[in-house]
Amino acid sequence: MSAQRYAVIGGGWAGCASAMELVRAGHAVTLFEAARTLGGRARKVEREGLVLDNGQHILLGAYTETLRLLKLAGQDPRALILNLPLQMRYPPNSGGMDFIAPRWPAPLHLAWALLRTKGLQRADKLSLMRFSSAMRWMGWQLYNDCSVSELLERFDQTGRLIKLMWRPLCLAALNTPPERASARVFINVLRDSLGASKRSASDMLLPKTDLSSLFPDAAARYVAQHGGAVHTGVKVDALIPLPDGRWQINGDDTYDGAVIATSSAQAATLLQGLQDERSSAVIEQLQAFTPEAISTCYLQYDPSVRLDLPFYALADAPEIGHWGQFVFDRGQLDTSQPGLLAVVVSASSQAAEQGHATLAQAIADQLAQVLAQAALAQPLWTQVITEKRATFACTPNLQRPGNASGIDGLLIAGDYTASEDSAHDYPATIEAAVRSGVQAAAQLSRQK
């Protein structure tokens, strides 16, 4: 296959993955990113003199493509990521549960974890065992999609298990409340983590460096080292098809093909500008997504403040102002950030309506109560970062476009695209973005 000249529009995780795969295949690649910082909706930001992330993330050991590209980009996951066994641990005496899997072969690690779990009654444990057995019997496939809530009701999951395990897992993975979330996609995630034959697939991975440094910046170096170019602060406003089948970007350079790795809304705008009837169905799908927000509240305390664990699950209860769902001790991830806690609120539209100051104080009060430390109610400073379009609402039977735009030589990549095999459709996660970028690069290469 002869080398081609390709453009990748968008420097998020999907775009960076596409660019890496294309240069690895021997093509000349130019990556365009409108912002000054690479990473898209999973990137670094600077606040109060600290390098933070626009959202605190947990990766999974099942994120095989993300881990592969990290290594390809020259990164050492063992040095940059804190690897923890699967767990759902609430602060002691907060009314939660304490579930942690040993590093044993699968599925023994889950059986032992369930046996030793504190905070669940016998009925709760039997409920979880029934669900796990049923999923394995079904091959972790759901042919008729429904909401996660309907799925849990169908398999007689107890209210306590739903509150302490299934609801937080659904919010963390799909960023969509269980009553509206796709059970089929949720099962896909459970299959690749809890149901995997390798125990490591269920490990929980916490980045110890900022998200831009973890992968996008390293991907940019890889692209440059292999003869490509990366342009930040450059917005692509126009794609112009040429008579010879090539593409002109912003009325300047020409390319044999391109990958649009922007948000779904921006991708739709670029395709609309082409006025090509072949892409009309794709445009409709891109415009049909409903955004879901994620808020991360950073709270700085005295450097002596330290949690007993790197992170805890929190029981959210909006009716009493408890919005937080997970709290992370950033000081245990980055030694330059002692006393800094990060609290995540998934599907946070209602929480964000409280206003930053009100939300931050409510979260501080929640931490003070559930961690039994009154001083946590008075942080030195707070910073709330809300990504209003962090993900799409991952609802049942959602129609997602594939990588094909309907136009030859033009592919789409993003966490919103469908997998080549629907059994592997993921929610809007880092792994979904990376997989989509890899698929788009492969399809573009095959077209030429």
Tab-separated table of C-alpha atoms in Angstrom:
chain	number	residue	atom	x	y	z
A	1	MET	CA	0.000	0.000	0.000
A	2	SER	CA	1.444	3.348	-1.038
A	3	ALA	CA	1.874	6.122	1.508
A	4	GLN	CA	-0.874	8.742	1.554
A	5	ARG	CA	-1.203	12.213	3.023
A	6	TYR	CA	-3.935	12.423	5.637
A	7	ALA	CA	-5.405	15.088	7.905
A	8	VAL	CA	-6.830	14.368	11.343
A	9	ILE	CA	-9.171	17.083	12.612
A	10	GLY	CA	-9.387	17.122	16.384
A	11	GLY	CA	-6.688	16.423	18.964
A	12	GLY	CA	-8.713	14.546	21.562
A	13	TRP	CA	-8.030	10.922	22.399
A	14	ALA	CA	-9.770	9.653	19.248
A	15	GLY	CA	-7.856	12.021	16.976
A	16	CYS	CA	-4.532	11.231	18.638
A	17	ALA	CA	-5.205	7.505	18.270
A	18	SER	CA	-6.040	7.932	14.572
A	19	ALA	CA	-2.935	10.014	13.928
A	20	MET	CA	-0.686	7.469	15.662
A	21	GLU	CA	-2.122	4.535	13.739
A	22	LEU	CA	-1.858	6.344	10.413
A	23	VAL	CA	1.788	7.344	10.844
A	24	ARG	CA	2.556	3.846	12.145
A	25	ALA	CA	1.205	2.549	8.825
A	26	GLY	CA	3.668	4.792	7.007
A	27	HIS	CA	1.390	7.658	6.007
A	28	ALA	CA	2.090	11.383	6.237
A	29	VAL	CA	-0.244	12.871	8.842
A	30	THR	CA	-1.134	16.376	9.975
A	31	LEU	CA	-3.141	16.697	13.193
A	32	PHE	CA	-5.209	19.859	13.723
A	33	GLU	CA	-6.514	20.904	17.161
A	34	ALA	CA	-8.471	24.124	17.702
A	35	ALA	CA	-7.481	24.418	21.378
A	36	ARG	CA	-3.981	25.073	22.659
A	37	THR	CA	-4.089	21.893	24.752
A	38	LEU	CA	-4.495	18.368	23.398
A	39	GLY	CA	-6.923	15.958	24.979
A	40	GLY	CA	-10.407	17.224	24.088
A	41	ARG	CA	-12.846	16.377	26.887
A	42	ALA	CA	-10.124	14.543	28.846
A	43	ARG	CA	-7.346	17.095	29.164
A	44	LYS	CA	-5.356	19.130	31.643
A	45	VAL	CA	-6.348	22.552	32.960
A	46	GLU	CA	-4.500	24.966	35.230
A	47	ARG	CA	-6.188	26.272	38.377
A	48	GLU	CA	-4.738	27.941	41.470
A	49	GLY	CA	-1.211	27.315	40.199
A	50	LEU	CA	-1.873	23.564	39.884
A	51	VAL	CA	-2.161	21.346	36.834
A	52	LEU	CA	-5.492	19.546	37.191
A	53	ASP	CA	-7.803	17.683	34.822
A	54	ASN	CA	-11.102	18.909	33.455
A	55	GLY	CA	-12.513	15.746	35.008
A	56	GLN	CA	-11.224	13.051	37.344
A	57	HIS	CA	-11.091	9.705	35.541
A	58	ILE	CA	-10.885	6.016	36.384
A	59	LEU	CA	-9.639	3.725	33.640
A	60	LEU	CA	-10.102	-0.054	33.624
A	61	GLY	CA	-7.715	-2.889	32.954
A	62	ALA	CA	-10.135	-3.810	30.148
A	63	TYR	CA	-9.055	-0.679	28.255
A	64	THR	CA	-6.756	-2.740	26.057
A	65	GLU	CA	-6.464	-0.323	23.139
A	66	THR	CA	-5.733	2.627	25.413
A	67	LEU	CA	-3.005	0.700	27.204
A	68	ARG	CA	-1.558	-0.541	23.890
A	69	LEU	CA	-1.281	2.958	22.467
A	70	LEU	CA	0.148	4.320	25.714
A	71	LYS	CA	2.989	1.845	25.389
A	72	LEU	CA	3.360	2.518	21.662
A	73	ALA	CA	3.707	6.227	22.455
A	74	GLY	CA	6.588	5.428	24.803
A	75	GLN	CA	4.654	5.748	28.054
A	76	ASP	CA	5.110	3.372	30.992
A	77	PRO	CA	1.670	2.626	32.476
A	78	ARG	CA	3.261	1.160	35.609
A	79	ALA	CA	4.903	4.497	36.376
A	80	LEU	CA	2.046	6.765	35.306
A	81	ILE	CA	-0.988	4.851	36.580
A	82	LEU	CA	-1.921	3.608	40.043
A	83	ASN	CA	-3.234	0.079	39.568
A	84	LEU	CA	-5.831	-0.977	42.142
A	85	PRO	CA	-7.882	-4.178	42.364
A	86	LEU	CA	-11.609	-3.960	41.658
A	87	GLN	CA	-13.319	-2.320	44.609
A	88	MET	CA	-16.357	-0.420	45.802
A	89	ARG	CA	-15.427	0.929	49.224
A	90	TYR	CA	-17.386	3.527	51.156
A	91	PRO	CA	-16.052	5.481	54.145
A	92	PRO	CA	-16.319	3.484	57.392
A	93	ASN	CA	-19.540	3.985	59.331
A	94	SER	CA	-21.148	5.910	56.480
A	95	GLY	CA	-23.809	3.289	55.783
A	96	GLY	CA	-22.092	1.934	52.682
A	97	MET	CA	-20.312	-1.308	51.829
A	98	ASP	CA	-16.722	-2.520	51.644
A	99	PHE	CA	-16.101	-4.665	48.554
A	100	ILE	CA	-12.534	-5.341	47.367
A	101	ALA	CA	-11.290	-8.160	45.167
A	102	PRO	CA	-8.014	-9.947	45.857
A	103	ARG	CA	-5.492	-10.338	43.055
A	104	TRP	CA	-6.571	-13.911	42.375
A	105	PRO	CA	-7.467	-15.531	39.044
A	106	ALA	CA	-10.919	-14.751	37.663
A	107	PRO	CA	-13.638	-15.484	38.652
A	108	LEU	CA	-12.338	-16.591	42.059
A	109	HIS	CA	-11.394	-12.991	42.893
A	110	LEU	CA	-15.048	-11.915	42.614
A	111	ALA	CA	-16.375	-14.873	44.585
A	112	TRP	CA	-13.977	-14.210	47.455
A	113	ALA	CA	-14.659	-10.461	47.368
A	114	LEU	CA	-18.400	-11.070	47.600
A	115	LEU	CA	-17.962	-13.575	50.415
A	116	ARG	CA	-15.896	-11.080	52.421
A	117	THR	CA	-17.912	-7.973	51.598
A	118	LYS	CA	-19.080	-5.970	54.588
A	119	GLY	CA	-22.248	-3.894	54.519
A	120	LEU	CA	-24.311	-6.285	52.384
A	121	GLN	CA	-26.888	-8.687	53.757
A	122	ARG	CA	-27.220	-12.300	52.672
A	123	ALA	CA	-30.096	-11.368	50.356
A	124	ASP	CA	-27.935	-8.725	48.670
A	125	LYS	CA	-25.098	-11.171	48.065
A	126	LEU	CA	-27.404	-13.843	46.693
A	127	SER	CA	-28.929	-11.207	44.426
A	128	LEU	CA	-25.517	-10.325	43.016
A	129	MET	CA	-24.632	-13.994	42.536
A	130	ARG	CA	-27.865	-14.602	40.605
A	131	PHE	CA	-27.200	-11.652	38.355
A	132	SER	CA	-23.609	-12.701	37.626
A	133	SER	CA	-24.637	-16.307	36.921
A	134	ALA	CA	-27.444	-15.184	34.620
A	135	MET	CA	-25.140	-12.895	32.653
A	136	ARG	CA	-22.599	-15.667	32.140
A	137	TRP	CA	-25.373	-18.028	31.030
A	138	MET	CA	-26.551	-15.375	28.548
A	139	GLY	CA	-23.026	-14.899	27.249
A	140	TRP	CA	-23.130	-11.290	28.476
A	141	GLN	CA	-25.437	-10.376	25.595
A	142	LEU	CA	-28.811	-8.640	25.607
A	143	TYR	CA	-30.626	-8.843	22.295
A	144	ASN	CA	-33.568	-6.639	23.280
A	145	ASP	CA	-32.252	-3.480	24.889
A	146	CYS	CA	-33.926	-1.859	27.868
A	147	SER	CA	-32.963	0.491	30.676
A	148	VAL	CA	-30.485	-0.608	33.336
A	149	SER	CA	-33.223	-0.163	35.942
A	150	GLU	CA	-35.498	-2.550	34.023
A	151	LEU	CA	-32.661	-5.068	33.736
A	152	LEU	CA	-31.948	-4.954	37.467
A	153	GLU	CA	-35.628	-5.329	38.290
A	154	ARG	CA	-35.904	-8.292	35.928
A	155	PHE	CA	-33.160	-10.089	37.841
A	156	ASP	CA	-34.540	-9.176	41.274
A	157	GLN	CA	-31.632	-7.032	42.416
A	158	THR	CA	-32.131	-5.709	45.933
A	159	GLY	CA	-32.606	-2.021	46.603
A	160	ARG	CA	-29.475	-1.843	48.718
A	161	LEU	CA	-27.319	-3.507	46.055
A	162	ILE	CA	-28.686	-1.138	43.417
A	163	LYS	CA	-27.952	1.879	45.596
A	164	LEU	CA	-24.452	0.892	46.657
A	165	MET	CA	-23.138	-0.932	43.576
A	166	TRP	CA	-25.189	-0.920	40.391
A	167	ARG	CA	-26.238	2.738	40.397
A	168	PRO	CA	-22.724	4.161	41.027
A	169	LEU	CA	-21.209	1.758	38.484
A	170	CYS	CA	-23.793	2.761	35.886
A	171	LEU	CA	-23.243	6.481	36.504
A	172	ALA	CA	-19.468	6.106	36.398
A	173	ALA	CA	-19.436	4.011	33.222
A	174	LEU	CA	-22.311	5.460	31.168
A	175	ASN	CA	-22.748	8.903	32.765
A	176	THR	CA	-26.462	8.267	32.463
A	177	PRO	CA	-28.890	7.480	35.332
A	178	PRO	CA	-29.928	3.785	35.451
A	179	GLU	CA	-33.543	4.579	34.655
A	180	ARG	CA	-32.417	6.043	31.292
A	181	ALA	CA	-29.209	4.099	30.604
A	182	SER	CA	-28.781	1.328	28.040
A	183	ALA	CA	-28.638	-2.096	29.667
A	184	ARG	CA	-26.953	-3.567	26.582
A	185	VAL	CA	-24.031	-1.142	26.721
A	186	PHE	CA	-23.794	-1.511	30.505
A	187	ILE	CA	-23.521	-5.287	30.080
A	188	ASN	CA	-20.770	-4.804	27.483
A	189	VAL	CA	-18.703	-2.937	30.073
A	190	LEU	CA	-19.439	-5.521	32.773
A	191	ARG	CA	-18.500	-8.361	30.408
A	192	ASP	CA	-15.102	-6.873	29.597
A	193	SER	CA	-14.295	-6.131	33.247
A	194	LEU	CA	-16.186	-8.231	35.813
A	195	GLY	CA	-16.872	-11.041	33.350
A	196	ALA	CA	-13.442	-11.209	31.734
A	197	SER	CA	-11.323	-14.366	31.902
A	198	LYS	CA	-8.340	-12.305	33.075
A	199	ARG	CA	-8.521	-10.774	36.536
A	200	SER	CA	-6.465	-7.759	35.445
A	201	ALA	CA	-9.320	-6.628	33.166
A	202	SER	CA	-11.286	-5.610	36.250
A	203	ASP	CA	-8.440	-3.581	37.774
A	204	MET	CA	-9.152	0.099	38.402
A	205	LEU	CA	-6.493	2.441	36.981
A	206	LEU	CA	-6.000	5.960	38.361
A	207	PRO	CA	-3.731	8.315	36.365
A	208	LYS	CA	-0.909	9.772	38.462
A	209	THR	CA	-0.217	12.504	35.917
A	210	ASP	CA	-2.524	14.911	34.125
A	211	LEU	CA	-4.583	13.463	31.285
A	212	SER	CA	-2.890	15.471	28.518
A	213	SER	CA	0.532	14.257	29.620
A	214	LEU	CA	-0.695	10.696	29.995
A	215	PHE	CA	-1.472	10.166	26.306
A	216	PRO	CA	-2.259	13.091	23.946
A	217	ASP	CA	1.079	14.877	24.423
A	218	ALA	CA	2.951	11.583	24.051
A	219	ALA	CA	0.915	10.778	20.932
A	220	ALA	CA	1.875	14.153	19.458
A	221	ARG	CA	5.555	13.364	20.043
A	222	TYR	CA	5.108	9.984	18.377
A	223	VAL	CA	3.460	11.572	15.341
A	224	ALA	CA	6.231	14.168	15.041
A	225	GLN	CA	8.963	11.531	15.432
A	226	HIS	CA	7.426	9.598	12.554
A	227	GLY	CA	7.354	12.528	10.157
A	228	GLY	CA	3.929	13.924	10.960
A	229	ALA	CA	2.909	17.388	12.128
A	230	VAL	CA	0.732	18.582	14.995
A	231	HIS	CA	-0.864	22.037	14.890
A	232	THR	CA	-2.616	23.305	18.041
A	233	GLY	CA	-4.640	26.516	18.112
A	234	VAL	CA	-5.737	25.885	14.514
A	235	LYS	CA	-9.462	25.455	13.859
A	236	VAL	CA	-10.601	23.696	10.710
A	237	ASP	CA	-13.570	25.601	9.335
A	238	ALA	CA	-13.863	24.058	5.906
A	239	LEU	CA	-13.287	20.796	4.089
A	240	ILE	CA	-13.264	21.296	0.324
A	241	PRO	CA	-13.510	18.237	-1.959
A	242	LEU	CA	-11.333	18.480	-5.054
A	243	PRO	CA	-12.102	16.932	-8.465
A	244	ASP	CA	-9.253	14.432	-8.118
A	245	GLY	CA	-10.740	12.960	-4.920
A	246	ARG	CA	-8.427	14.798	-2.548
A	247	TRP	CA	-9.399	17.300	0.161
A	248	GLN	CA	-8.390	20.868	0.812
A	249	ILE	CA	-8.257	22.001	4.449
A	250	ASN	CA	-9.053	25.656	5.217
A	251	GLY	CA	-8.407	26.543	1.600
A	252	ASP	CA	-4.735	25.636	1.962
A	253	ASP	CA	-2.971	22.259	1.897
A	254	THR	CA	-4.430	19.204	0.174
A	255	TYR	CA	-4.814	15.686	1.578
A	256	ASP	CA	-5.748	12.273	0.221
A	257	GLY	CA	-8.233	11.771	3.037
A	258	ALA	CA	-9.224	12.964	6.482
A	259	VAL	CA	-10.527	11.796	9.837
A	260	ILE	CA	-12.992	14.104	11.583
A	261	ALA	CA	-12.296	13.457	15.270
A	262	THR	CA	-14.223	16.341	16.784
A	263	SER	CA	-17.336	16.380	18.943
A	264	SER	CA	-20.468	14.994	17.287
A	265	ALA	CA	-21.908	18.509	16.911
A	266	GLN	CA	-18.761	19.847	15.242
A	267	ALA	CA	-18.569	16.802	12.979
A	268	ALA	CA	-22.149	17.421	11.856
A	269	THR	CA	-21.312	21.058	11.087
A	270	LEU	CA	-18.310	20.097	8.954
A	271	LEU	CA	-20.333	17.512	7.033
A	272	GLN	CA	-23.192	19.957	6.495
A	273	GLY	CA	-20.751	22.349	4.900
A	274	LEU	CA	-20.081	19.790	2.187
A	275	GLN	CA	-23.735	19.715	1.055
A	276	ASP	CA	-23.420	16.054	0.165
A	277	GLU	CA	-26.651	14.032	0.237
A	278	ARG	CA	-24.716	10.821	0.938
A	279	SER	CA	-23.901	12.004	4.458
A	280	SER	CA	-27.398	13.235	5.390
A	281	ALA	CA	-28.274	10.139	7.456
A	282	VAL	CA	-24.996	10.384	9.337
A	283	ILE	CA	-25.583	14.077	10.043
A	284	GLU	CA	-29.014	13.283	11.503
A	285	GLN	CA	-27.470	10.719	13.849
A	286	LEU	CA	-24.740	13.128	14.906
A	287	GLN	CA	-27.301	15.815	15.694
A	288	ALA	CA	-29.561	13.462	17.658
A	289	PHE	CA	-27.242	12.953	20.635
A	290	THR	CA	-28.345	14.413	23.966
A	291	PRO	CA	-25.410	15.696	26.034
A	292	GLU	CA	-24.777	14.700	29.645
A	293	ALA	CA	-22.646	16.779	32.002
A	294	ILE	CA	-19.953	15.732	34.467
A	295	SER	CA	-18.784	17.978	37.300
A	296	THR	CA	-15.553	17.620	39.233
A	297	CYS	CA	-15.148	19.602	42.443
A	298	TYR	CA	-11.597	20.173	43.659
A	299	LEU	CA	-11.206	21.041	47.335
A	300	GLN	CA	-7.854	22.126	48.744
A	301	TYR	CA	-7.129	21.480	52.414
A	302	ASP	CA	-4.059	21.653	54.589
A	303	PRO	CA	-1.329	19.368	53.153
A	304	SER	CA	-1.686	17.117	56.196
A	305	VAL	CA	-5.179	16.036	55.083
A	306	ARG	CA	-5.041	12.533	53.655
A	307	LEU	CA	-7.671	9.843	53.078
A	308	ASP	CA	-7.097	6.305	54.267
A	309	LEU	CA	-7.566	5.105	50.667
A	310	PRO	CA	-6.768	6.646	47.266
A	311	PHE	CA	-10.511	6.936	46.631
A	312	TYR	CA	-13.868	6.187	48.202
A	313	ALA	CA	-17.336	5.703	46.767
A	314	LEU	CA	-19.942	8.085	48.150
A	315	ALA	CA	-23.694	7.548	48.373
A	316	ASP	CA	-25.283	10.460	46.535
A	317	ALA	CA	-28.554	11.819	47.908
A	318	PRO	CA	-29.473	15.076	46.149
A	319	GLU	CA	-32.512	15.543	48.379
A	320	ILE	CA	-30.165	16.276	51.304
A	321	GLY	CA	-27.452	18.005	49.267
A	322	HIS	CA	-25.159	14.979	48.923
A	323	TRP	CA	-24.109	15.283	45.289
A	324	GLY	CA	-20.693	13.570	45.366
A	325	GLN	CA	-20.400	9.998	44.048
A	326	PHE	CA	-16.653	9.391	44.360
A	327	VAL	CA	-13.875	11.235	46.202
A	328	PHE	CA	-10.202	10.949	45.201
A	329	ASP	CA	-7.140	11.870	47.233
A	330	ARG	CA	-5.015	13.620	44.618
A	331	GLY	CA	-2.084	13.715	47.009
A	332	GLN	CA	-1.838	9.925	46.779
A	333	LEU	CA	-1.691	10.166	42.987
A	334	ASP	CA	0.613	13.180	42.661
A	335	THR	CA	2.966	14.081	45.504
A	336	SER	CA	2.870	17.731	44.409
A	337	GLN	CA	-0.831	17.970	45.339
A	338	PRO	CA	-1.052	17.046	49.056
A	339	GLY	CA	-4.355	17.873	50.731
A	340	LEU	CA	-6.230	18.162	47.418
A	341	LEU	CA	-9.430	16.123	47.073
A	342	ALA	CA	-11.425	15.670	43.865
A	343	VAL	CA	-15.116	14.768	44.019
A	344	VAL	CA	-16.926	13.538	40.918
A	345	VAL	CA	-20.602	14.096	40.120
A	346	SER	CA	-21.690	12.177	37.018
A	347	ALA	CA	-24.854	13.109	35.097
A	348	SER	CA	-24.479	16.420	36.898
A	349	SER	CA	-26.922	18.761	35.161
A	350	GLN	CA	-29.094	19.143	38.263
A	351	ALA	CA	-26.074	19.521	40.532
A	352	ALA	CA	-24.521	22.176	38.283
A	353	GLU	CA	-27.710	24.230	38.488
A	354	GLN	CA	-26.870	24.895	42.153
A	355	GLY	CA	-24.048	27.214	41.099
A	356	HIS	CA	-20.363	26.558	41.701
A	357	ALA	CA	-20.104	28.089	45.165
A	358	THR	CA	-23.250	26.397	46.472
A	359	LEU	CA	-22.317	23.027	44.968
A	360	ALA	CA	-18.766	23.176	46.329
A	361	GLN	CA	-19.990	23.958	49.851
A	362	ALA	CA	-22.578	21.182	49.705
A	363	ILE	CA	-19.866	18.718	48.688
A	364	ALA	CA	-17.558	19.966	51.456
A	365	ASP	CA	-20.370	19.457	53.967
A	366	GLN	CA	-20.996	15.973	52.569
A	367	LEU	CA	-17.324	15.037	52.985
A	368	ALA	CA	-17.262	16.390	56.534
A	369	GLN	CA	-20.265	14.250	57.435
A	370	VAL	CA	-19.453	10.930	55.750
A	371	LEU	CA	-15.737	11.031	56.605
A	372	ALA	CA	-16.491	12.230	60.159
A	373	GLN	CA	-14.016	15.121	59.896
A	374	ALA	CA	-15.663	18.454	60.668
A	375	ALA	CA	-12.686	20.420	59.300
A	376	LEU	CA	-13.475	19.199	55.763
A	377	ALA	CA	-16.451	21.573	55.722
A	378	GLN	CA	-14.003	24.488	55.416
A	379	PRO	CA	-11.603	23.969	52.498
A	380	LEU	CA	-8.933	26.580	51.749
A	381	TRP	CA	-10.287	26.960	48.228
A	382	THR	CA	-12.564	25.112	45.821
A	383	GLN	CA	-12.821	24.813	42.062
A	384	VAL	CA	-15.763	23.263	40.246
A	385	ILE	CA	-15.231	22.249	36.628
A	386	THR	CA	-18.358	21.240	34.732
A	387	GLU	CA	-18.105	19.764	31.262
A	388	LYS	CA	-21.656	20.360	30.022
A	389	ARG	CA	-21.142	18.107	26.982
A	390	ALA	CA	-18.845	15.579	28.638
A	391	THR	CA	-20.651	12.597	27.094
A	392	PHE	CA	-23.830	11.673	25.290
A	393	ALA	CA	-26.801	10.188	27.105
A	394	CYS	CA	-26.271	6.450	26.556
A	395	THR	CA	-29.915	5.421	26.215
A	396	PRO	CA	-31.470	2.113	25.048
A	397	ASN	CA	-31.391	1.389	21.307
A	398	LEU	CA	-29.498	4.610	20.591
A	399	GLN	CA	-28.627	4.836	16.905
A	400	ARG	CA	-24.931	5.724	16.609
A	401	PRO	CA	-23.084	6.343	13.345
A	402	GLY	CA	-20.173	4.168	12.363
A	403	ASN	CA	-16.840	5.584	11.277
A	404	ALA	CA	-18.039	6.006	7.694
A	405	SER	CA	-19.265	9.489	6.839
A	406	GLY	CA	-20.949	8.408	3.634
A	407	ILE	CA	-18.258	10.194	1.634
A	408	ASP	CA	-15.177	8.451	0.255
A	409	GLY	CA	-11.931	9.481	1.896
A	410	LEU	CA	-13.663	11.026	4.913
A	411	LEU	CA	-14.009	9.121	8.201
A	412	ILE	CA	-15.458	10.022	11.616
A	413	ALA	CA	-13.899	9.163	14.994
A	414	GLY	CA	-15.129	9.819	18.508
A	415	ASP	CA	-16.476	8.112	21.595
A	416	TYR	CA	-19.964	8.480	20.090
A	417	THR	CA	-19.409	6.188	17.079
A	418	ALA	CA	-20.614	2.606	16.962
A	419	SER	CA	-18.196	-0.294	17.051
A	420	GLU	CA	-17.788	-2.498	13.992
A	421	ASP	CA	-19.436	-5.173	16.168
A	422	SER	CA	-22.395	-3.930	18.246
A	423	ALA	CA	-21.516	-6.442	20.968
A	424	HIS	CA	-18.520	-4.220	21.658
A	425	ASP	CA	-20.284	-0.850	21.726
A	426	TYR	CA	-18.992	1.175	24.664
A	427	PRO	CA	-20.322	4.267	26.378
A	428	ALA	CA	-18.542	7.609	25.944
A	429	THR	CA	-15.281	6.646	27.615
A	430	ILE	CA	-11.595	7.134	26.876
A	431	GLU	CA	-11.429	3.558	25.602
A	432	ALA	CA	-14.376	4.142	23.255
A	433	ALA	CA	-12.634	7.206	21.823
A	434	VAL	CA	-9.361	5.364	21.302
A	435	ARG	CA	-11.036	2.345	19.718
A	436	SER	CA	-12.960	4.605	17.362
A	437	GLY	CA	-9.779	6.423	16.343
A	438	VAL	CA	-8.016	3.143	15.623
A	439	GLN	CA	-10.980	1.866	13.584
A	440	ALA	CA	-11.188	5.086	11.568
A	441	ALA	CA	-7.483	4.926	10.700
A	442	ALA	CA	-7.807	1.317	9.571
A	443	GLN	CA	-10.846	2.048	7.420
A	444	LEU	CA	-9.232	5.097	5.835
A	445	SER	CA	-6.140	3.100	4.946
A	446	ARG	CA	-8.307	0.375	3.378
A	447	GLN	CA	-10.185	2.908	1.238
A	448	LYS	CA	-6.928	3.907	-0.388
